[in-house]
Amino acid sequence: MFTLEKPLPRGTEDTAPFWEAALRGELRLQRCRACGHYRFPPAVLCPRCSSEGYEWASLSGKGRVFSWVVVHQSQYPAFNEDAPYNVAIVELDEGPRLHTQIVDCPLEELTIGMPVEVVFEKVREDVVLPKFRPRRRSA
Amino acid sequence: MGTACGKYAIAGVGVSRFGKVPGVSAMGFTLEASKRAVEDAGLEMRAVDGLLAVMPAAIGEQHGWAARVAAYLGLDPSFCTTLDMGGATACGAVHVAMAAIEAGYCSVVLCAFGTQTWPQGVPLQLFGSEFHLVYGDVGAICFTGFIRRRQQFEYNLPDELYGRVAVTCRAHAQRNPEAQMRKPMTLDDYFHSRWVAEPLRLFDCCPNTDGGGAIVVTSVERARDLRQPVVRIIGVGQEHRAEVIVPTGDYQELWGGTGAARRAYASAGIVAADLDCAQLYDAFTPRVVNDLVAYGIAAPEELDRAFARGEFTFGGRLPVNTAGGLLSEGHLWGFGHVREGVRQLRGECSDRQVADAKLCLVTGYGGAPHESPPTVSYSALVLGRD
């Protein structure tokens, strides 16, 4: 049986700023200068108005669980050491939805609509993955 | 779309050996299915002057795939190209075939497909975007799990509904000697099948299938001179937009393919209630739930009871996936669905023949759910007895 290591993000010209921001503990996405639309995934054009002007805007990091699955058997063997693990879609307060993982939360407590906030998980010296945890009531 | 509707026919269909068939290449399956479809039509191979081949994604980058299929078939096509809509390609290729004949590029089009899920003795390559794969968010299974979770959340759909979809397809497969999965399945068996990605169990998923399929499209006039009863293509529809889980947050439509449904029915001049049977793309059980709603066949709230009452099996309101579907007949990327629709309308399905079937809906669905943004295509055919 062949083995594969877990893949790590390798940014492109378009996407590297997202991962560089994560490395600094920031969640940033492109915001269109023309129409204000936050877009994801990163790209050279705004899908709403086709404008090329944008800024890498800092986001609140707050959102809600939109959907999730609990993977028991991954098609990617390297992840099976973590099974059962969750993969979730978080809808950010600013609109975009990120595929991510919920941490610090038992699997049976996950619910649609759960308020979450971003955390930054270092997986290698030069790689940080944005993940999300249940929001504290006081936050 | 739609001006070509009613003028063209599916004159032949065929599949290769399929199931778990190691050692046969995607090309091997493609050629095998092609020969059977052309023979089914009662044509000589050299009569084919248009070729549409499906991109075999499992192999990765395959430049000139369609031209190579043509070379292996000994063809000299005046129109030939590779199409890439995943599981939407079977219906989508028929759309393109009609357009090509309508434009005068060719007159007899072969749509051909083959896949080997373990190409070099290793599972098919996994692609995926940096925004998905790094979280262990892999392939269509996670994507479909997200969607099912939303379906159940928005409409309070019971788990039993998804089990009933699987059980219905398995019961139909028992009437199909060619089906890959024929072992009887009860709702209890469904609930005892292991989790793959909650809320999806093993029996929510179709098997991996090695094999191929092919379709011959030509004019109704020409088809009438050929071997088989004529099956007309009377309606077509497409849509290219991922449903509910698109990453923009500004598209909230839960049901995917409503646009393809609207276009298919409008071009055919029919409504869902006119259908006699339906072959709904069912790589996973939530797809059937989606299509029953998106194609206007039933409201989400009534689905569980309708399945329990047998409305979607033989003798019911609308028998679906009469050969067992991808879930139990096998996953031939929708080519099995087109073939079954055609064969129902020809009246050659013996033990699983839908009485007096005159109209059949076939749906397709596919794309890149593991890429960023997730994208899918929906395609539909309304087929009618001549």
PDB file of C-alpha atoms in Angstrom, chain B residues 4 8 49-52 78-81 93-109:
ATOM      1  CA  ALA B   4     -33.262  21.014 -31.731  1.00  0.00           C
ATOM      2  CA  TYR B   8     -33.073  13.928 -32.745  1.00  0.00           C
ATOM      3  CA  ASP B  49     -18.898  10.810 -38.147  1.00  0.00           C
ATOM      4  CA  GLY B  50     -19.066  12.617 -34.833  1.00  0.00           C
ATOM      5  CA  LEU B  51     -17.360  11.572 -31.612  1.00  0.00           C
ATOM      6  CA  LEU B  52     -17.755  12.982 -28.119  1.00  0.00           C
ATOM      7  CA  SER B  78     -15.761  15.486 -38.997  1.00  0.00           C
ATOM      8  CA  PHE B  79     -16.476  16.563 -35.415  1.00  0.00           C
ATOM      9  CA  CYS B  80     -14.636  15.239 -32.371  1.00  0.00           C
ATOM     10  CA  THR B  81     -13.976  16.627 -28.915  1.00  0.00           C
ATOM     11  CA  ALA B  93     -22.914  14.882 -24.410  1.00  0.00           C
ATOM     12  CA  VAL B  94     -26.339  14.202 -25.899  1.00  0.00           C
ATOM     13  CA  HIS B  95     -27.026  17.963 -25.800  1.00  0.00           C
ATOM     14  CA  VAL B  96     -23.764  18.642 -27.657  1.00  0.00           C
ATOM     15  CA  ALA B  97     -24.441  15.829 -30.152  1.00  0.00           C
ATOM     16  CA  MET B  98     -27.809  17.368 -31.062  1.00  0.00           C
ATOM     17  CA  ALA B  99     -26.218  20.793 -31.490  1.00  0.00           C
ATOM     18  CA  ALA B 100     -23.440  19.402 -33.679  1.00  0.00           C
ATOM     19  CA  ILE B 101     -25.874  17.605 -35.992  1.00  0.00           C
ATOM     20  CA  GLU B 102     -28.168  20.656 -36.047  1.00  0.00           C
ATOM     21  CA  ALA B 103     -25.149  22.771 -37.080  1.00  0.00           C
ATOM     22  CA  GLY B 104     -24.343  20.373 -39.905  1.00  0.00           C
ATOM     23  CA  TYR B 105     -20.994  19.250 -38.516  1.00  0.00           C
ATOM     24  CA  CYS B 106     -21.877  15.561 -38.582  1.00  0.00           C
ATOM     25  CA  SER B 107     -24.849  13.208 -38.759  1.00  0.00           C
ATOM     26  CA  VAL B 108     -24.227  10.243 -36.458  1.00  0.00           C
ATOM     27  CA  VAL B 109     -22.613  11.025 -33.113  1.00  0.00           C
TER      28      VAL B 109
END
